[in-house]
XYZ file of C-alpha atoms in Angstrom:
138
model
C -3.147 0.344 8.068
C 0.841 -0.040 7.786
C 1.744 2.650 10.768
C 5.071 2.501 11.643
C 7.428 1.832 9.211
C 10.420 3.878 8.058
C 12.906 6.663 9.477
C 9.646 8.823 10.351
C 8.040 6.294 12.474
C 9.493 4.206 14.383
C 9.329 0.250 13.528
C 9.572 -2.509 16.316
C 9.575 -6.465 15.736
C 6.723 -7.775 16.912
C 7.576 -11.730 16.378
C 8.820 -13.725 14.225
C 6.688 -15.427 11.368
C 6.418 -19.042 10.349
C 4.389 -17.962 6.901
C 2.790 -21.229 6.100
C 1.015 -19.063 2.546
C 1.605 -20.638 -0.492
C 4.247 -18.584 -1.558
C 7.722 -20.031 -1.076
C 10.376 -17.411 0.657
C 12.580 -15.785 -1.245
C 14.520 -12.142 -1.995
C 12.566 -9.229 -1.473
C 9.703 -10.559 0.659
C 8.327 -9.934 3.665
C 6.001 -10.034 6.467
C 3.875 -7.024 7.675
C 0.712 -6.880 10.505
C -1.726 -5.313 8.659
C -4.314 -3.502 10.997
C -7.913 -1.721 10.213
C -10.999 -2.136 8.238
C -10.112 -0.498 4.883
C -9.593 -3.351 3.664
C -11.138 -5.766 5.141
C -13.033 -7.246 2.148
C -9.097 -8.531 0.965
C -7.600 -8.807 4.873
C -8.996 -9.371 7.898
C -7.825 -6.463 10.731
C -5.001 -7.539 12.213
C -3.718 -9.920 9.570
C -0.346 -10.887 8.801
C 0.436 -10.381 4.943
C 3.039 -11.061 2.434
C 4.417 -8.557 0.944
C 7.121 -8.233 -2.607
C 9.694 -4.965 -3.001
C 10.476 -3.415 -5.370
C 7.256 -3.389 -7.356
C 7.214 -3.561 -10.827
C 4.856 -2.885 -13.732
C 1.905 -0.720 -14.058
C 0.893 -0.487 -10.536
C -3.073 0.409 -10.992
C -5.105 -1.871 -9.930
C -3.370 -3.824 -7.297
C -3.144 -3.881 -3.731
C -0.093 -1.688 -2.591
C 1.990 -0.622 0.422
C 2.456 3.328 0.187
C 3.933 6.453 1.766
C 3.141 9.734 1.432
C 3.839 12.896 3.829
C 0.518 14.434 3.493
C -1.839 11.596 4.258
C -2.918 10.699 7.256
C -4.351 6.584 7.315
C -7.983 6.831 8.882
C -7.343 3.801 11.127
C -4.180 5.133 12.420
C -3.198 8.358 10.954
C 0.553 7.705 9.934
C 2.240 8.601 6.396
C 2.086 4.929 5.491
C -1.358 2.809 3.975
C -2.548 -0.320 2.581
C -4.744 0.435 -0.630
C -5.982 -0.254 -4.203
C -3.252 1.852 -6.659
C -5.080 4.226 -9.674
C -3.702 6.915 -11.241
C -4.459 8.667 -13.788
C -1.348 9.830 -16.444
C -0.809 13.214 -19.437
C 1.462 12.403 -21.915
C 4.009 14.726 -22.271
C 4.780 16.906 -25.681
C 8.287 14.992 -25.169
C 6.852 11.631 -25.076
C 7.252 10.668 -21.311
C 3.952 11.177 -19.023
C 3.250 12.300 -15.436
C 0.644 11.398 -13.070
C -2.583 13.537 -13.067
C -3.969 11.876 -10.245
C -3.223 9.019 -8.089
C -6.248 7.197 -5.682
C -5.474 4.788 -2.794
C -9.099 3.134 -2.504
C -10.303 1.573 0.237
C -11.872 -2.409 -0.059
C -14.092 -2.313 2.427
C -17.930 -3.012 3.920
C -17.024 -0.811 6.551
C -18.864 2.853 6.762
C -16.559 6.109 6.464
C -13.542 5.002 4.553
C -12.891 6.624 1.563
C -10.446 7.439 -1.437
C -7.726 9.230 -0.504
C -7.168 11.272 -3.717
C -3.407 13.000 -4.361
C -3.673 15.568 -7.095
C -0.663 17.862 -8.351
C 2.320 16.381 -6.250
C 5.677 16.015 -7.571
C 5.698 12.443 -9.022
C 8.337 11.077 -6.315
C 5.573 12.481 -3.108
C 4.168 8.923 -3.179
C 6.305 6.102 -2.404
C 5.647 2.761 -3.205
C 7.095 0.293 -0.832
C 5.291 -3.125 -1.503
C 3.083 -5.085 -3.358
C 0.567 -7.229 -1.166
C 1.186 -10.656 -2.619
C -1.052 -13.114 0.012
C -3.037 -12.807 2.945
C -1.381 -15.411 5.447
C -3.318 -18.052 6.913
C -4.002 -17.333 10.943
């Protein structure tokens, strides 16, 4: 889970980060303790990841940092989670399209995690912060 991070929550350096992943440093990256067992199948609890802002593309499918008020993370219960991205889109008579539904999925072996499903929100309620783009090496 990605607790605190943002104006809500408060967000405190922990240390600083020799990477050491295979991704060279560069504008828009950065490092994030990722904690919990939803999704420990892609990190281990208590990981250090990579992570790329802004994120860009179709965002289904991939691993992604999120906000949203209304959620509350089962490992820690903050606004603020580390998931698999679906949605689900309507076109619009005018061409454009909306979200239907969006899913943050859990990747885990762990019992009791599941989906947390948005339905009917205002397409700016869920905020995409980051895109996971390695696991770090410990």
């Amino acid at each position: 889970a990605a607790g605190g991070f943002g104006a809500e929550q408060s967000v405190e350096p922990e240390d600083w980060v020799a990477p050491g992943g295979s991704t060279d440093p560069g504008p828009g990256l950065f490092v994030a303790r990722v904690v919990g067992e939803s999704m420990n199948r892609r990190i281990p609890n208590g990981a250090y990841c990579l992570f790329r802002h802004p994120v860009e593309g179709s965002r289904d499918g991939r691993v992604l940092l999120v906000e949203q008020a209304s959620i509350s993370d089962p490992d820690h219960g903050g606004q603020y989670t580390v998931k698999v991205y679906r949605s689900e889109r309507e076109t619009l008579p005018d061409g454009s399209w909306r979200h239907t539904e969006i899913r943050l999925e859990p990747d885990t072996d762990a019992p009791g995690y599941e989906p947390i499903v948005l339905q009917g929100m205002p397409e700016d309620a869920v905020r995409v912060i980051a895109e996971l783009v390695e696991v770090l090496p410990r």
